[in-house]
Amino acid sequence: MSLRGRVAVVGAAESELGEVGPGWTPLDLIGQSTLRALEDAGLRKSDVDGLFSASPYYHMPTLSVGEYLGIRPRYTDASTTGGSSFVSHLLHAAAAIDAGLCEVALITYGSTQRSDGGRLVSGSEPSPYEAPYRPRYPVSMYALAASRHMHQYGTTREQLAEIAVAARGWAKLNPKAYSRDDLTVEDVLKSQMVSSPLSVRDCCLVTDGGGAVILTAAERARSLRKPPVYLLGAGEAHWHRNISQMPDLTVTAATESGPRAYEMARTGPSEVDVAMLYDAFTITTLMFLEDLGFCGKGEGGPFVEGGRIAPGGGLAVNTSGGGLSYNHPGMYGLLLILEAVRQLRGECEGRQIKDAEVALVHGNGGVFSSQVTAVLGSEAAL
Amino acid sequence: MCLVDLEEGFRMMSRVEGVTAEEVGIGAQVRLRIEDTDDGPVPVFVLDGTEVKR
């Protein structure tokens, strides 16, 4: 039996974003976004009986979140696969709801990393086989993949820069985006090198932020406040934890998670109206375009040229402005889901994709390690 | 910082010593050297001087 269309997102909300200032904790942002998502759904906190979270701040995230919010779940899941965790939670929550283990699931996350000092808060343990060479986790690992992609396929820094410029183009249409000033390919190329070949403008933002998503069974979803956004398909895959164990630096496990999600959703890349591809770095967007079938392997560079994924281009990617220009609170996966939901509900105003019915959400975790793909759809896509 | 494929059949992170990053291309042949550091011995590599196509 397939999970296709059996569970829907009924509530979705951001917390305050950007730089919230001192005195806020990640749990405060979780609480704020959860209340907003419940309001969005027309549900009460007491309706929530399934709790999903992941966090570098809290060792037992769902316990801390449950205590803070006053929720006593009968189903709890703190699966942690880095930034992809929350897309993974979509699949896990749908399975739990469909199995009758909970009725209303809350997935939530918050981070105050910018107000805490502007550095990535990471629970990652250093690898004893990599630490002696002092890589900058995680950017050096993504830089290795970018170097290899450039070597193998002739991908250029200019092509990677196009991805940052496209994200900025979308961010200019999103009042909530953190970086909205002009950005050109030349600006990206001239910006400070962080880990060659990735400059600071090839890297995601370091911001505060949080969000919450509420899911329930499709039948109940239809009686709630907002149009349901159905989970049509989802798939997970991971092949390695450390970059030195990635089998091929130019091919991610999205080549498995994507087809799994497409198969369950009975769809494919040509049916996708809008794609949210985890953009921790410009190279991640490029490799996911290839691995999820939007173009062939090695063709990502030419594919993004000429504003292909920018506003007005052939494929709408990361319409919020993405992790590169909208918000990246340490782990970005939950915010990917929020933008997909807004697009499918038609709530995106100046950046709305006309008649968007199918949205792809792709989460990445670790160092190209965990890959989770979900396909969401409006009623018309069922 | 780089990744090295060893003829012995595995890949490891390491460093190529004695040259700038620009002087080491992908595909360069390298040879193991053990470097003594304050944290103990660390396996590093030096250029073998020959370019091989991989």
CSV table of C-alpha atoms in Angstrom, one decimal:
chain,number,residue,atom,x,y,z
A,1,MET,CA,0.0,0.0,0.0
A,2,SER,CA,1.4,3.4,-1.0
A,3,LEU,CA,1.5,6.5,1.2
A,4,ARG,CA,0.7,8.6,-1.9
A,5,GLY,CA,-1.8,11.3,-1.0
A,6,ARG,CA,-2.8,9.7,2.4
A,7,VAL,CA,-1.3,12.5,4.5
A,8,ALA,CA,-1.2,16.2,4.1
A,9,VAL,CA,0.5,19.3,5.4
A,10,VAL,CA,-2.2,21.4,7.1
A,11,GLY,CA,-0.2,24.0,8.9
A,12,ALA,CA,3.1,25.7,8.1
A,13,ALA,CA,4.9,28.8,9.5
A,14,GLU,CA,8.2,30.5,10.0
A,15,SER,CA,9.4,32.0,13.3
A,16,GLU,CA,11.1,35.4,13.2
A,17,LEU,CA,14.0,35.1,10.9
A,18,GLY,CA,17.4,36.7,10.4
A,19,GLU,CA,18.9,38.1,13.6
A,20,VAL,CA,16.5,37.8,16.5
A,21,GLY,CA,18.9,39.3,19.0
A,22,PRO,CA,20.0,38.3,22.5
A,23,GLY,CA,17.5,36.7,24.9
A,24,TRP,CA,16.0,34.3,22.4
A,25,THR,CA,16.6,30.6,22.5
A,26,PRO,CA,16.1,28.1,19.8
A,27,LEU,CA,13.1,26.7,21.8
A,28,ASP,CA,11.5,30.2,21.7
A,29,LEU,CA,11.6,30.2,17.9
A,30,ILE,CA,10.2,26.7,17.9
A,31,GLY,CA,7.4,27.8,20.2
A,32,GLN,CA,6.7,30.9,18.1
A,33,SER,CA,6.6,29.0,14.8
A,34,THR,CA,4.5,26.2,16.3
A,35,LEU,CA,1.8,28.6,17.6
A,36,ARG,CA,1.7,30.2,14.1
A,37,ALA,CA,1.5,26.8,12.4
A,38,LEU,CA,-1.4,25.7,14.7
A,39,GLU,CA,-3.2,29.0,13.9
A,40,ASP,CA,-2.6,28.4,10.2
A,41,ALA,CA,-4.1,25.0,10.5
A,42,GLY,CA,-6.9,25.9,12.8
A,43,LEU,CA,-5.8,23.3,15.3
A,44,ARG,CA,-5.0,23.4,19.0
A,45,LYS,CA,-1.8,22.4,20.7
A,46,SER,CA,-3.7,19.6,22.5
A,47,ASP,CA,-4.4,18.1,19.1
A,48,VAL,CA,-0.7,17.3,18.5
A,49,ASP,CA,0.2,13.7,19.4
A,50,GLY,CA,3.2,13.1,17.2
A,51,LEU,CA,6.4,15.1,17.7
A,52,PHE,CA,9.4,15.3,15.3
A,53,SER,CA,12.5,17.4,15.7
A,54,ALA,CA,16.3,17.5,15.3
A,55,SER,CA,18.8,20.0,16.8
A,56,PRO,CA,22.5,20.6,17.4
A,57,TYR,CA,21.4,22.5,20.5
A,58,TYR,CA,19.4,19.8,22.4
A,59,HIS,CA,20.8,16.3,22.9
A,60,MET,CA,17.2,14.9,23.1
A,61,PRO,CA,15.4,17.3,20.9
A,62,THR,CA,11.8,16.0,21.1
A,63,LEU,CA,12.1,15.7,24.9
A,64,SER,CA,13.1,19.4,25.1
A,65,VAL,CA,10.5,20.5,22.6
A,66,GLY,CA,7.8,18.5,24.2
A,67,GLU,CA,8.6,19.9,27.7
A,68,TYR,CA,8.8,23.5,26.4
A,69,LEU,CA,5.6,23.3,24.5
A,70,GLY,CA,3.7,21.2,27.0
A,71,ILE,CA,3.0,18.4,24.5
A,72,ARG,CA,2.9,14.8,25.6
A,73,PRO,CA,3.2,12.9,22.3
A,74,ARG,CA,2.4,9.3,21.9
A,75,TYR,CA,4.8,9.1,18.9
A,76,THR,CA,8.2,10.8,19.0
A,77,ASP,CA,11.0,10.8,16.5
A,78,ALA,CA,14.3,12.8,16.7
A,79,SER,CA,16.0,11.1,13.7
A,80,THR,CA,19.0,13.2,12.9
A,81,THR,CA,20.4,13.2,9.4
A,82,GLY,CA,21.7,16.8,9.4
A,83,GLY,CA,19.8,19.4,7.3
A,84,SER,CA,17.8,16.7,5.6
A,85,SER,CA,16.3,15.6,9.0
A,86,PHE,CA,13.0,17.5,8.5
A,87,VAL,CA,12.3,16.2,5.1
A,88,SER,CA,12.9,12.7,6.5
A,89,HIS,CA,10.5,13.5,9.2
A,90,LEU,CA,7.8,14.2,6.6
A,91,LEU,CA,8.1,10.6,5.5
A,92,HIS,CA,8.3,9.2,9.0
A,93,ALA,CA,5.3,11.3,10.1
A,94,ALA,CA,3.2,10.2,7.2
A,95,ALA,CA,4.0,6.6,7.9
A,96,ALA,CA,3.1,7.0,11.6
A,97,ILE,CA,-0.1,8.8,10.8
A,98,ASP,CA,-1.1,6.2,8.2
A,99,ALA,CA,-0.3,3.4,10.6
A,100,GLY,CA,-2.6,5.0,13.3
A,101,LEU,CA,0.3,5.7,15.7
A,102,CYS,CA,-0.5,9.4,15.9
A,103,GLU,CA,-3.1,11.7,14.3
A,104,VAL,CA,-1.6,15.2,14.2
A,105,ALA,CA,2.2,15.4,13.7
A,106,LEU,CA,4.3,18.5,14.5
A,107,ILE,CA,7.8,18.8,12.8
A,108,THR,CA,9.7,21.8,14.2
A,109,TYR,CA,13.1,23.3,14.4
A,110,GLY,CA,14.8,26.5,15.6
A,111,SER,CA,18.3,28.0,15.7
A,112,THR,CA,19.8,31.3,17.1
A,113,GLN,CA,23.2,30.7,15.6
A,114,ARG,CA,23.6,34.2,14.2
A,115,SER,CA,22.7,35.9,17.5
A,116,ASP,CA,24.9,33.3,19.3
A,117,GLY,CA,28.0,34.6,17.5
A,118,GLY,CA,27.5,33.9,13.8
A,119,ARG,CA,29.2,30.5,13.6
A,120,LEU,CA,27.6,27.2,12.6
A,121,VAL,CA,26.4,25.3,15.6
A,122,SER,CA,27.2,21.7,14.8
A,123,GLY,CA,27.1,18.6,16.8
A,124,SER,CA,29.4,16.9,14.3
A,125,GLU,CA,32.2,14.9,15.9
A,126,PRO,CA,35.6,15.3,14.0
A,127,SER,CA,36.7,12.3,12.2
A,128,PRO,CA,40.1,11.0,13.5
A,129,TYR,CA,41.0,10.3,9.9
A,130,GLU,CA,40.3,13.8,8.7
A,131,ALA,CA,40.9,16.1,11.7
A,132,PRO,CA,44.7,16.1,11.4
A,133,TYR,CA,44.4,17.9,8.0
A,134,ARG,CA,42.2,20.7,9.5
A,135,PRO,CA,39.5,20.9,7.0
A,136,ARG,CA,36.9,23.7,7.6
A,137,TYR,CA,33.8,21.6,8.3
A,138,PRO,CA,31.7,21.5,6.2
A,139,VAL,CA,32.8,24.0,3.5
A,140,SER,CA,36.1,22.2,2.7
A,141,MET,CA,34.2,19.0,2.0
A,142,TYR,CA,31.8,20.6,-0.4
A,143,ALA,CA,34.8,22.4,-2.0
A,144,LEU,CA,36.4,19.0,-2.8
A,145,ALA,CA,33.2,17.9,-4.6
A,146,ALA,CA,33.1,21.2,-6.5
A,147,SER,CA,36.8,20.9,-7.5
A,148,ARG,CA,36.1,17.3,-8.8
A,149,HIS,CA,33.0,18.4,-10.7
A,150,MET,CA,35.0,21.2,-12.4
A,151,HIS,CA,37.8,18.8,-13.2
A,152,GLN,CA,35.6,16.1,-14.6
A,153,TYR,CA,32.9,18.1,-16.4
A,154,GLY,CA,34.5,21.5,-17.1
A,155,THR,CA,32.1,23.2,-14.7
A,156,THR,CA,33.2,26.8,-14.1
A,157,ARG,CA,33.1,29.2,-11.2
A,158,GLU,CA,31.0,31.5,-13.3
A,159,GLN,CA,28.4,28.7,-13.7
A,160,LEU,CA,28.3,28.1,-9.9
A,161,ALA,CA,28.0,31.9,-9.4
A,162,GLU,CA,24.9,31.9,-11.6
A,163,ILE,CA,23.2,29.8,-8.9
A,164,ALA,CA,24.0,32.4,-6.2
A,165,VAL,CA,22.7,35.1,-8.5
A,166,ALA,CA,19.5,33.2,-9.3
A,167,ALA,CA,18.9,32.7,-5.6
A,168,ARG,CA,19.4,36.4,-5.0
A,169,GLY,CA,16.9,37.2,-7.8
A,170,TRP,CA,14.2,35.2,-6.0
A,171,ALA,CA,15.2,36.7,-2.6
A,172,LYS,CA,14.5,40.2,-4.0
A,173,LEU,CA,10.9,39.0,-4.5
A,174,ASN,CA,10.6,37.7,-0.9
A,175,PRO,CA,10.2,40.4,1.8
A,176,LYS,CA,11.3,37.8,4.4
A,177,ALA,CA,14.7,37.1,2.7
A,178,TYR,CA,17.8,38.1,4.6
A,179,SER,CA,20.0,39.3,1.6
A,180,ARG,CA,18.1,41.3,-1.0
A,181,ASP,CA,20.8,43.7,-2.4
A,182,ASP,CA,22.1,43.4,-5.9
A,183,LEU,CA,24.5,40.5,-6.7
A,184,THR,CA,26.2,39.8,-10.0
A,185,VAL,CA,28.3,36.9,-11.2
A,186,GLU,CA,31.3,39.2,-11.0
A,187,ASP,CA,30.5,40.0,-7.4
A,188,VAL,CA,30.5,36.3,-6.5
A,189,LEU,CA,33.8,35.7,-8.3
A,190,LYS,CA,35.4,38.6,-6.5
A,191,SER,CA,34.1,37.8,-3.1
A,192,GLN,CA,36.4,36.4,-0.4
A,193,MET,CA,37.6,32.8,-1.0
A,194,VAL,CA,36.6,30.6,1.8
A,195,SER,CA,37.7,27.1,0.6
A,196,SER,CA,38.8,27.0,-3.0
A,197,PRO,CA,36.8,27.0,-5.3
A,198,LEU,CA,34.0,28.2,-3.1
A,199,SER,CA,33.9,31.9,-2.2
A,200,VAL,CA,31.7,33.4,0.6
A,201,ARG,CA,29.0,34.1,-2.0
A,202,ASP,CA,29.0,30.4,-2.9
A,203,CYS,CA,28.1,29.6,0.7
A,204,CYS,CA,24.8,29.8,2.6
A,205,LEU,CA,23.9,32.5,5.1
A,206,VAL,CA,24.4,32.1,8.8
A,207,THR,CA,21.1,33.3,10.3
A,208,ASP,CA,18.6,32.7,13.1
A,209,GLY,CA,15.4,31.1,12.2
A,210,GLY,CA,12.9,28.3,12.8
A,211,GLY,CA,9.7,26.8,11.5
A,212,ALA,CA,6.9,24.3,12.1
A,213,VAL,CA,4.9,22.0,9.9
A,214,ILE,CA,1.8,20.2,10.9
A,215,LEU,CA,0.5,17.1,9.2
A,216,THR,CA,-2.6,14.9,9.5
A,217,ALA,CA,-4.5,12.3,7.5
A,218,ALA,CA,-5.9,13.5,4.1
A,219,GLU,CA,-9.6,13.1,5.2
A,220,ARG,CA,-9.2,15.3,8.3
A,221,ALA,CA,-7.0,17.7,6.3
A,222,ARG,CA,-9.9,18.5,4.0
A,223,SER,CA,-12.0,19.8,7.0
A,224,LEU,CA,-9.3,22.3,8.1
A,225,ARG,CA,-8.6,25.9,7.5
A,226,LYS,CA,-6.2,25.8,4.5
A,227,PRO,CA,-6.1,23.8,1.3
A,228,PRO,CA,-4.3,20.5,2.1
A,229,VAL,CA,-0.8,20.0,0.6
A,230,TYR,CA,-0.5,16.3,0.1
A,231,LEU,CA,2.6,14.2,0.5
A,232,LEU,CA,2.7,12.4,-2.9
A,233,GLY,CA,6.0,10.6,-2.4
A,234,ALA,CA,9.2,10.5,-0.4
A,235,GLY,CA,12.5,8.6,-0.4
A,236,GLU,CA,15.6,8.5,1.7
A,237,ALA,CA,19.2,7.3,1.0
A,238,HIS,CA,22.6,7.7,2.5
A,239,TRP,CA,25.9,6.1,1.5
A,240,HIS,CA,28.6,7.8,3.7
A,241,ARG,CA,29.1,10.1,6.6
A,242,ASN,CA,32.7,11.4,5.9
A,243,ILE,CA,33.6,13.0,2.6
A,244,SER,CA,36.6,10.7,2.3
A,245,GLN,CA,34.1,7.8,2.1
A,246,MET,CA,31.9,9.3,-0.6
A,247,PRO,CA,32.1,6.8,-3.4
A,248,ASP,CA,32.1,9.4,-6.2
A,249,LEU,CA,32.4,13.1,-5.3
A,250,THR,CA,30.2,14.1,-8.2
A,251,VAL,CA,27.3,11.7,-7.6
A,252,THR,CA,25.1,11.8,-4.5
A,253,ALA,CA,22.6,9.4,-3.0
A,254,ALA,CA,19.9,11.7,-4.4
A,255,THR,CA,20.2,9.4,-7.4
A,256,GLU,CA,18.4,6.9,-5.2
A,257,SER,CA,16.2,9.0,-3.0
A,258,GLY,CA,14.8,10.9,-6.0
A,259,PRO,CA,13.6,7.9,-8.0
A,260,ARG,CA,12.1,6.5,-4.8
A,261,ALA,CA,10.1,9.6,-4.2
A,262,TYR,CA,9.1,9.9,-7.9
A,263,GLU,CA,8.0,6.3,-8.0
A,264,MET,CA,5.8,6.7,-4.9
A,265,ALA,CA,4.4,10.0,-6.3
A,266,ARG,CA,3.9,8.4,-9.8
A,267,THR,CA,5.7,11.5,-11.3
A,268,GLY,CA,9.0,12.6,-12.6
A,269,PRO,CA,11.2,15.7,-12.9
A,270,SER,CA,9.3,17.0,-16.0
A,271,GLU,CA,6.1,17.2,-13.9
A,272,VAL,CA,7.7,19.3,-11.2
A,273,ASP,CA,6.4,22.9,-11.2
A,274,VAL,CA,8.8,24.2,-8.5
A,275,ALA,CA,11.9,22.6,-6.9
A,276,MET,CA,13.3,23.4,-3.5
A,277,LEU,CA,16.9,22.0,-3.6
A,278,TYR,CA,18.9,22.3,-0.4
A,279,ASP,CA,21.4,25.0,-1.2
A,280,ALA,CA,24.0,25.0,1.5
A,281,PHE,CA,26.5,25.9,-1.3
A,282,THR,CA,26.1,26.6,-5.0
A,283,ILE,CA,27.5,23.2,-5.8
A,284,THR,CA,24.7,21.4,-3.9
A,285,THR,CA,22.0,23.0,-6.1
A,286,LEU,CA,24.0,22.0,-9.2
A,287,MET,CA,24.5,18.4,-8.2
A,288,PHE,CA,20.9,18.0,-7.1
A,289,LEU,CA,19.6,19.3,-10.5
A,290,GLU,CA,21.7,16.5,-12.1
A,291,ASP,CA,21.0,13.8,-9.6
A,292,LEU,CA,17.2,14.4,-9.5
A,293,GLY,CA,17.0,14.3,-13.3
A,294,PHE,CA,16.4,17.9,-14.2
A,295,CYS,CA,19.5,17.6,-16.5
A,296,GLY,CA,22.1,14.9,-17.2
A,297,LYS,CA,25.1,14.2,-15.1
A,298,GLY,CA,27.8,16.8,-15.7
A,299,GLU,CA,25.3,19.1,-17.5
A,300,GLY,CA,24.4,21.2,-14.4
A,301,GLY,CA,26.8,24.0,-15.3
A,302,PRO,CA,25.5,24.7,-18.8
A,303,PHE,CA,21.9,24.1,-17.4
A,304,VAL,CA,22.0,27.0,-15.0
A,305,GLU,CA,23.5,29.5,-17.5
A,306,GLY,CA,21.5,32.4,-18.7
A,307,GLY,CA,19.3,32.6,-15.6
A,308,ARG,CA,17.6,29.2,-16.2
A,309,ILE,CA,16.7,28.8,-12.5
A,310,ALA,CA,16.3,32.5,-11.8
A,311,PRO,CA,12.9,34.3,-11.8
A,312,GLY,CA,11.5,34.1,-15.3
A,313,GLY,CA,13.8,31.2,-16.2
A,314,GLY,CA,12.7,27.7,-17.4
A,315,LEU,CA,12.7,26.0,-14.0
A,316,ALA,CA,11.7,27.7,-10.7
A,317,VAL,CA,14.3,26.6,-8.1
A,318,ASN,CA,14.4,27.8,-4.5
A,319,THR,CA,11.8,30.6,-4.9
A,320,SER,CA,12.3,31.8,-1.3
A,321,GLY,CA,15.9,32.8,-2.2
A,322,GLY,CA,17.1,29.6,-0.6
A,323,GLY,CA,19.8,29.0,2.0
A,324,LEU,CA,22.1,31.3,-0.1
A,325,SER,CA,19.9,34.5,0.2
A,326,TYR,CA,16.7,33.9,2.2
A,327,ASN,CA,17.7,32.1,5.4
A,328,HIS,CA,19.9,29.3,6.6
A,329,PRO,CA,19.6,28.7,10.4
A,330,GLY,CA,22.2,26.0,10.6
A,331,MET,CA,19.9,23.3,9.2
A,332,TYR,CA,17.7,24.5,6.3
A,333,GLY,CA,15.5,21.5,5.6
A,334,LEU,CA,12.4,22.7,7.4
A,335,LEU,CA,12.3,26.0,5.5
A,336,LEU,CA,12.5,24.1,2.2
A,337,ILE,CA,9.1,22.5,3.1
A,338,LEU,CA,7.6,25.8,4.1
A,339,GLU,CA,8.3,27.4,0.7
A,340,ALA,CA,6.9,24.4,-1.2
A,341,VAL,CA,3.7,24.5,0.9
A,342,ARG,CA,3.3,28.3,0.3
A,343,GLN,CA,3.8,27.8,-3.5
A,344,LEU,CA,1.2,25.0,-3.7
A,345,ARG,CA,-1.3,27.1,-1.7
A,346,GLY,CA,-0.7,30.1,-3.9
A,347,GLU,CA,0.6,32.3,-1.1
A,348,CYS,CA,3.8,33.5,-2.6
A,349,GLU,CA,2.6,36.8,-4.1
A,350,GLY,CA,5.3,38.4,-6.2
A,351,ARG,CA,7.3,35.2,-6.6
A,352,GLN,CA,4.3,32.9,-7.0
A,353,ILE,CA,4.6,30.2,-9.7
A,354,LYS,CA,1.3,30.3,-11.6
A,355,ASP,CA,-0.8,27.1,-11.2
A,356,ALA,CA,1.9,25.3,-9.2
A,357,GLU,CA,0.6,21.8,-8.5
A,358,VAL,CA,3.7,19.7,-7.9
A,359,ALA,CA,6.6,20.8,-5.7
A,360,LEU,CA,9.8,18.8,-5.1
A,361,VAL,CA,11.6,19.2,-1.8
A,362,HIS,CA,15.1,17.9,-1.5
A,363,GLY,CA,17.0,17.8,1.7
A,364,ASN,CA,20.8,17.3,2.1
A,365,GLY,CA,22.6,16.4,5.3
A,366,GLY,CA,26.2,16.1,6.5
A,367,VAL,CA,28.7,16.4,3.7
A,368,PHE,CA,26.5,15.4,0.7
A,369,SER,CA,25.8,12.4,3.0
A,370,SER,CA,22.1,12.1,3.7
A,371,GLN,CA,19.7,12.7,0.8
A,372,VAL,CA,15.9,12.9,1.3
A,373,THR,CA,13.5,13.8,-1.5
A,374,ALA,CA,9.8,14.5,-1.1
A,375,VAL,CA,7.1,15.4,-3.7
A,376,LEU,CA,4.3,17.5,-2.5
A,377,GLY,CA,1.1,18.3,-4.4
A,378,SER,CA,-2.1,20.3,-4.3
A,379,GLU,CA,-5.5,18.7,-4.7
A,380,ALA,CA,-5.2,19.0,-8.5
A,381,ALA,CA,-2.1,16.8,-8.4
A,382,LEU,CA,-3.8,13.9,-6.6
B,1,MET,CA,43.8,19.5,2.1
B,2,CYS,CA,42.9,16.8,-0.5
B,3,LEU,CA,41.7,13.3,-1.0
B,4,VAL,CA,44.2,10.7,-2.2
B,5,ASP,CA,43.3,7.4,-3.8
B,6,LEU,CA,45.9,4.8,-2.8
B,7,GLU,CA,47.0,1.9,-5.0
B,8,GLU,CA,46.3,-0.3,-2.0
B,9,GLY,CA,42.6,0.3,-2.7
B,10,PHE,CA,41.2,3.0,-0.4
B,11,ARG,CA,40.8,6.7,-0.3
B,12,MET,CA,41.9,9.0,2.5
B,13,MET,CA,42.0,12.7,3.4
B,14,SER,CA,45.5,14.2,3.5
B,15,ARG,CA,47.7,17.0,2.5
B,16,VAL,CA,50.4,17.4,-0.2
B,17,GLU,CA,53.5,18.9,1.4
B,18,GLY,CA,56.2,21.2,0.0
B,19,VAL,CA,54.1,22.9,-2.7
B,20,THR,CA,51.4,25.5,-3.0
B,21,ALA,CA,47.8,24.3,-3.5
B,22,GLU,CA,47.9,25.7,-7.1
B,23,GLU,CA,50.9,23.4,-7.9
B,24,VAL,CA,48.9,20.2,-7.1
B,25,GLY,CA,46.4,19.2,-9.8
B,26,ILE,CA,43.7,16.6,-9.6
B,27,GLY,CA,45.3,13.4,-10.9
B,28,ALA,CA,48.8,14.2,-9.7
B,29,GLN,CA,50.8,11.2,-8.6
B,30,VAL,CA,51.9,11.4,-5.0
B,31,ARG,CA,53.9,9.3,-2.5
B,32,LEU,CA,53.4,8.7,1.2
B,33,ARG,CA,55.5,10.4,3.9
B,34,ILE,CA,55.0,10.3,7.6
B,35,GLU,CA,55.3,13.7,9.2
B,36,ASP,CA,56.1,14.1,12.9
B,37,THR,CA,53.8,16.7,14.5
B,38,ASP,CA,53.1,17.8,18.1
B,39,ASP,CA,50.0,15.6,17.9
B,40,GLY,CA,52.0,12.6,16.8
B,41,PRO,CA,52.8,11.1,13.4
B,42,VAL,CA,50.5,12.1,10.5
B,43,PRO,CA,50.5,10.5,7.1
B,44,VAL,CA,51.0,13.2,4.3
B,45,PHE,CA,52.0,13.1,0.7
B,46,VAL,CA,54.6,14.6,-1.6
B,47,LEU,CA,54.4,15.0,-5.4
B,48,ASP,CA,55.9,12.1,-7.3
B,49,GLY,CA,56.6,14.5,-10.2
B,50,THR,CA,54.5,12.7,-12.8
B,51,GLU,CA,51.0,13.5,-14.0
B,52,VAL,CA,48.8,10.5,-14.5
B,53,LYS,CA,45.4,10.5,-16.2
B,54,ARG,CA,42.7,9.2,-13.9
